[in-house]
Amino acid sequence: MSNRMKLYVWTGFCPDYTDGLAFAVAESIEQAQELVTKEKGYQPYEWGTVQVFDFTEARAFCVSGGG
């Protein structure tokens, strides 16, 4: 039996003038953090708040921009 994947979304990712967005599909928060760190190189304390979504149903996620 394989582990279920989850979607991890950081909405305040590495803010400069505006917030960024990062996401990972992984089995755990630790794995998600490792994947994002490997991809971008920033450390988790720069990432903002994380939201976690299970893949039990279809789902959309949106972040509005603006200034």
mmCIF file of N, CA and C in Angstrom:
data_model
loop_
_atom_site.group_PDB
_atom_site.id
_atom_site.type_symbol
_atom_site.label_atom_id
_atom_site.label_comp_id
_atom_site.label_asym_id
_atom_site.label_seq_id
_atom_site.Cartn_x
_atom_site.Cartn_y
_atom_site.Cartn_z
ATOM 1 N N MET A 1 0.845 -1.186 0.000
ATOM 2 C CA MET A 1 0.000 0.000 0.000
ATOM 3 C C MET A 1 0.888 1.247 0.000
ATOM 4 N N SER A 2 0.695 2.117 -0.959
ATOM 5 C CA SER A 2 1.504 3.327 -1.043
ATOM 6 C C SER A 2 0.875 4.447 -0.224
ATOM 7 N N ASN A 3 1.725 5.383 0.177
ATOM 8 C CA ASN A 3 1.238 6.536 0.928
ATOM 9 C C ASN A 3 0.492 7.485 0.005
ATOM 10 N N ARG A 4 -0.488 8.154 0.553
ATOM 11 C CA ARG A 4 -1.234 9.157 -0.214
ATOM 12 C C ARG A 4 -0.422 10.436 -0.290
ATOM 13 N N MET A 5 -0.504 11.061 -1.409
ATOM 14 C CA MET A 5 0.185 12.333 -1.604
ATOM 15 C C MET A 5 -0.697 13.478 -1.105
ATOM 16 N N LYS A 6 -0.044 14.553 -0.724
ATOM 17 C CA LYS A 6 -0.735 15.766 -0.314
ATOM 18 C C LYS A 6 -0.123 16.931 -1.083
ATOM 19 N N LEU A 7 -0.914 17.980 -1.243
ATOM 20 C CA LEU A 7 -0.448 19.203 -1.861
ATOM 21 C C LEU A 7 -0.130 20.201 -0.752
ATOM 22 N N TYR A 8 1.109 20.684 -0.709
ATOM 23 C CA TYR A 8 1.562 21.670 0.261
ATOM 24 C C TYR A 8 1.734 22.990 -0.477
ATOM 25 N N VAL A 9 1.057 24.051 -0.001
ATOM 26 C CA VAL A 9 1.076 25.354 -0.675
ATOM 27 C C VAL A 9 1.537 26.425 0.308
ATOM 28 N N TRP A 10 2.579 27.159 -0.064
ATOM 29 C CA TRP A 10 3.079 28.293 0.713
ATOM 30 C C TRP A 10 2.690 29.561 -0.025
ATOM 31 N N THR A 11 1.880 30.409 0.609
ATOM 32 C CA THR A 11 1.359 31.594 -0.075
ATOM 33 C C THR A 11 2.160 32.863 0.204
ATOM 34 N N GLY A 12 3.016 32.871 1.178
ATOM 35 C CA GLY A 12 3.842 34.046 1.463
ATOM 36 C C GLY A 12 5.296 33.755 1.159
ATOM 37 N N PHE A 13 5.548 32.996 0.116
ATOM 38 C CA PHE A 13 6.873 32.465 -0.188
ATOM 39 C C PHE A 13 7.867 33.575 -0.522
ATOM 40 N N CYS A 14 8.924 33.669 0.266
ATOM 41 C CA CYS A 14 10.050 34.579 0.034
ATOM 42 C C CYS A 14 9.604 35.960 -0.432
ATOM 43 N N PRO A 15 8.850 36.673 0.379
ATOM 44 C CA PRO A 15 8.344 37.978 -0.045
ATOM 45 C C PRO A 15 9.476 38.985 -0.244
ATOM 46 N N ASP A 16 9.353 39.753 -1.273
ATOM 47 C CA ASP A 16 10.258 40.873 -1.522
ATOM 48 C C ASP A 16 9.360 42.098 -1.582
ATOM 49 N N TYR A 17 8.933 42.502 -2.753
ATOM 50 C CA TYR A 17 7.925 43.562 -2.873
ATOM 51 C C TYR A 17 6.523 42.978 -2.752
ATOM 52 N N THR A 18 6.358 41.753 -3.214
ATOM 53 C CA THR A 18 5.085 41.043 -3.086
ATOM 54 C C THR A 18 5.374 39.604 -2.671
ATOM 55 N N ASP A 19 4.357 38.915 -2.161
ATOM 56 C CA ASP A 19 4.520 37.520 -1.767
ATOM 57 C C ASP A 19 4.663 36.628 -2.985
ATOM 58 N N GLY A 20 5.463 35.598 -2.842
ATOM 59 C CA GLY A 20 5.571 34.577 -3.869
ATOM 60 C C GLY A 20 4.664 33.406 -3.541
ATOM 61 N N LEU A 21 4.749 32.367 -4.342
ATOM 62 C CA LEU A 21 3.941 31.167 -4.167
ATOM 63 C C LEU A 21 4.809 29.965 -4.464
ATOM 64 N N ALA A 22 4.755 28.965 -3.603
ATOM 65 C CA ALA A 22 5.471 27.717 -3.840
ATOM 66 C C ALA A 22 4.541 26.567 -3.503
ATOM 67 N N PHE A 23 4.731 25.439 -4.193
ATOM 68 C CA PHE A 23 3.950 24.258 -3.846
ATOM 69 C C PHE A 23 4.773 23.007 -4.095
ATOM 70 N N ALA A 24 4.389 21.936 -3.413
ATOM 71 C CA ALA A 24 5.016 20.632 -3.599
ATOM 72 C C ALA A 24 3.956 19.560 -3.396
ATOM 73 N N VAL A 25 4.063 18.496 -4.154
ATOM 74 C CA VAL A 25 3.236 17.313 -3.961
ATOM 75 C C VAL A 25 4.157 16.272 -3.336
ATOM 76 N N ALA A 26 3.815 15.846 -2.117
ATOM 77 C CA ALA A 26 4.704 14.964 -1.368
ATOM 78 C C ALA A 26 3.910 14.141 -0.362
ATOM 79 N N GLU A 27 4.609 13.185 0.270
ATOM 80 C CA GLU A 27 3.984 12.334 1.279
ATOM 81 C C GLU A 27 4.000 12.965 2.663
ATOM 82 N N SER A 28 4.922 13.929 2.906
ATOM 83 C CA SER A 28 5.041 14.547 4.237
ATOM 84 C C SER A 28 5.524 15.985 4.084
ATOM 85 N N ILE A 29 5.358 16.774 5.151
ATOM 86 C CA ILE A 29 5.834 18.160 5.145
ATOM 87 C C ILE A 29 7.345 18.193 5.005
ATOM 88 N N GLU A 30 8.036 17.239 5.632
ATOM 89 C CA GLU A 30 9.493 17.194 5.537
ATOM 90 C C GLU A 30 9.951 16.962 4.098
ATOM 91 N N GLN A 31 9.283 16.049 3.413
ATOM 92 C CA GLN A 31 9.619 15.782 2.019
ATOM 93 C C GLN A 31 9.295 17.002 1.149
ATOM 94 N N ALA A 32 8.172 17.652 1.414
ATOM 95 C CA ALA A 32 7.792 18.846 0.658
ATOM 96 C C ALA A 32 8.829 19.949 0.851
ATOM 97 N N GLN A 33 9.262 20.175 2.078
ATOM 98 C CA GLN A 33 10.271 21.193 2.351
ATOM 99 C C GLN A 33 11.587 20.866 1.645
ATOM 100 N N GLU A 34 11.970 19.605 1.645
ATOM 101 C CA GLU A 34 13.192 19.181 0.968
ATOM 102 C C GLU A 34 13.105 19.443 -0.541
ATOM 103 N N LEU A 35 11.956 19.146 -1.132
ATOM 104 C CA LEU A 35 11.777 19.366 -2.566
ATOM 105 C C LEU A 35 11.853 20.841 -2.929
ATOM 106 N N VAL A 36 11.196 21.695 -2.143
ATOM 107 C CA VAL A 36 11.219 23.134 -2.429
ATOM 108 C C VAL A 36 12.617 23.695 -2.200
ATOM 109 N N THR A 37 13.285 23.260 -1.136
ATOM 110 C CA THR A 37 14.656 23.716 -0.872
ATOM 111 C C THR A 37 15.577 23.328 -2.015
ATOM 112 N N LYS A 38 15.436 22.105 -2.506
ATOM 113 C CA LYS A 38 16.264 21.640 -3.623
ATOM 114 C C LYS A 38 15.975 22.449 -4.890
ATOM 115 N N GLU A 39 14.726 22.799 -5.104
ATOM 116 C CA GLU A 39 14.321 23.540 -6.302
ATOM 117 C C GLU A 39 14.782 25.002 -6.261
ATOM 118 N N LYS A 40 14.607 25.664 -5.112
ATOM 119 C CA LYS A 40 14.823 27.105 -5.046
ATOM 120 C C LYS A 40 15.993 27.510 -4.158
ATOM 121 N N GLY A 41 16.298 26.719 -3.145
ATOM 122 C CA GLY A 41 17.427 27.032 -2.292
ATOM 123 C C GLY A 41 17.117 27.862 -1.063
ATOM 124 N N TYR A 42 15.912 28.415 -0.957
ATOM 125 C CA TYR A 42 15.548 29.194 0.217
ATOM 126 C C TYR A 42 15.210 28.265 1.370
ATOM 127 N N GLN A 43 15.382 28.762 2.584
ATOM 128 C CA GLN A 43 15.099 27.967 3.776
ATOM 129 C C GLN A 43 13.648 28.174 4.232
ATOM 130 N N PRO A 44 13.054 27.170 4.913
ATOM 131 C CA PRO A 44 11.639 27.232 5.300
ATOM 132 C C PRO A 44 11.215 28.467 6.088
ATOM 133 N N TYR A 45 12.101 29.093 6.862
ATOM 134 C CA TYR A 45 11.692 30.277 7.623
ATOM 135 C C TYR A 45 11.331 31.449 6.711
ATOM 136 N N GLU A 46 11.672 31.389 5.423
ATOM 137 C CA GLU A 46 11.358 32.446 4.463
ATOM 138 C C GLU A 46 10.087 32.163 3.663
ATOM 139 N N TRP A 47 9.382 31.103 3.994
ATOM 140 C CA TRP A 47 8.329 30.606 3.118
ATOM 141 C C TRP A 47 6.929 31.089 3.443
ATOM 142 N N GLY A 48 6.682 31.629 4.607
ATOM 143 C CA GLY A 48 5.316 32.015 4.963
ATOM 144 C C GLY A 48 4.503 30.819 5.447
ATOM 145 N N THR A 49 3.202 30.972 5.438
ATOM 146 C CA THR A 49 2.271 29.970 5.956
ATOM 147 C C THR A 49 2.043 28.860 4.951
ATOM 148 N N VAL A 50 1.953 27.627 5.444
ATOM 149 C CA VAL A 50 1.680 26.479 4.570
ATOM 150 C C VAL A 50 0.240 26.022 4.764
ATOM 151 N N GLN A 51 -0.400 25.651 3.661
ATOM 152 C CA GLN A 51 -1.710 24.997 3.693
ATOM 153 C C GLN A 51 -1.529 23.616 3.085
ATOM 154 N N VAL A 52 -2.219 22.623 3.642
ATOM 155 C CA VAL A 52 -2.070 21.248 3.194
ATOM 156 C C VAL A 52 -3.407 20.730 2.697
ATOM 157 N N PHE A 53 -3.404 20.138 1.505
ATOM 158 C CA PHE A 53 -4.610 19.606 0.893
ATOM 159 C C PHE A 53 -4.406 18.132 0.562
ATOM 160 N N ASP A 54 -5.302 17.271 1.050
ATOM 161 C CA ASP A 54 -5.286 15.856 0.689
ATOM 162 C C ASP A 54 -5.880 15.676 -0.698
ATOM 163 N N PHE A 55 -5.451 14.662 -1.388
ATOM 164 C CA PHE A 55 -6.004 14.353 -2.706
ATOM 165 C C PHE A 55 -7.161 13.366 -2.582
ATOM 166 N N THR A 56 -8.220 13.786 -1.928
ATOM 167 C CA THR A 56 -9.402 12.941 -1.808
ATOM 168 C C THR A 56 -10.496 13.382 -2.761
ATOM 169 N N GLU A 57 -10.341 14.575 -3.327
ATOM 170 C CA GLU A 57 -11.319 15.089 -4.287
ATOM 171 C C GLU A 57 -10.646 16.151 -5.140
ATOM 172 N N ALA A 58 -11.246 16.482 -6.247
ATOM 173 C CA ALA A 58 -10.723 17.535 -7.113
ATOM 174 C C ALA A 58 -10.761 18.867 -6.361
ATOM 175 N N ARG A 59 -9.773 19.706 -6.604
ATOM 176 C CA ARG A 59 -9.690 20.945 -5.841
ATOM 177 C C ARG A 59 -8.912 21.988 -6.633
ATOM 178 N N ALA A 60 -9.303 23.231 -6.495
ATOM 179 C CA ALA A 60 -8.571 24.344 -7.086
ATOM 180 C C ALA A 60 -8.017 25.207 -5.963
ATOM 181 N N PHE A 61 -6.935 25.896 -6.245
ATOM 182 C CA PHE A 61 -6.334 26.804 -5.274
ATOM 183 C C PHE A 61 -5.902 28.051 -6.015
ATOM 184 N N CYS A 62 -6.244 29.228 -5.510
ATOM 185 C CA CYS A 62 -5.942 30.487 -6.188
ATOM 186 C C CYS A 62 -5.365 31.497 -5.213
ATOM 187 N N VAL A 63 -4.444 32.318 -5.712
ATOM 188 C CA VAL A 63 -3.901 33.440 -4.960
ATOM 189 C C VAL A 63 -4.036 34.667 -5.839
ATOM 190 N N SER A 64 -4.734 35.676 -5.359
ATOM 191 C CA SER A 64 -4.912 36.914 -6.124
ATOM 192 C C SER A 64 -3.687 37.800 -5.974
ATOM 193 N N GLY A 65 -3.338 38.461 -7.046
ATOM 194 C CA GLY A 65 -2.227 39.413 -7.006
ATOM 195 C C GLY A 65 -2.762 40.812 -6.824
ATOM 196 N N GLY A 66 -1.884 41.738 -6.889
ATOM 197 C CA GLY A 66 -2.309 43.129 -6.776
ATOM 198 C C GLY A 66 -1.362 43.917 -5.912
ATOM 199 N N GLY A 67 -1.548 45.147 -5.878
ATOM 200 C CA GLY A 67 -0.619 45.957 -5.101
ATOM 201 C C GLY A 67 -1.277 47.087 -4.544
#
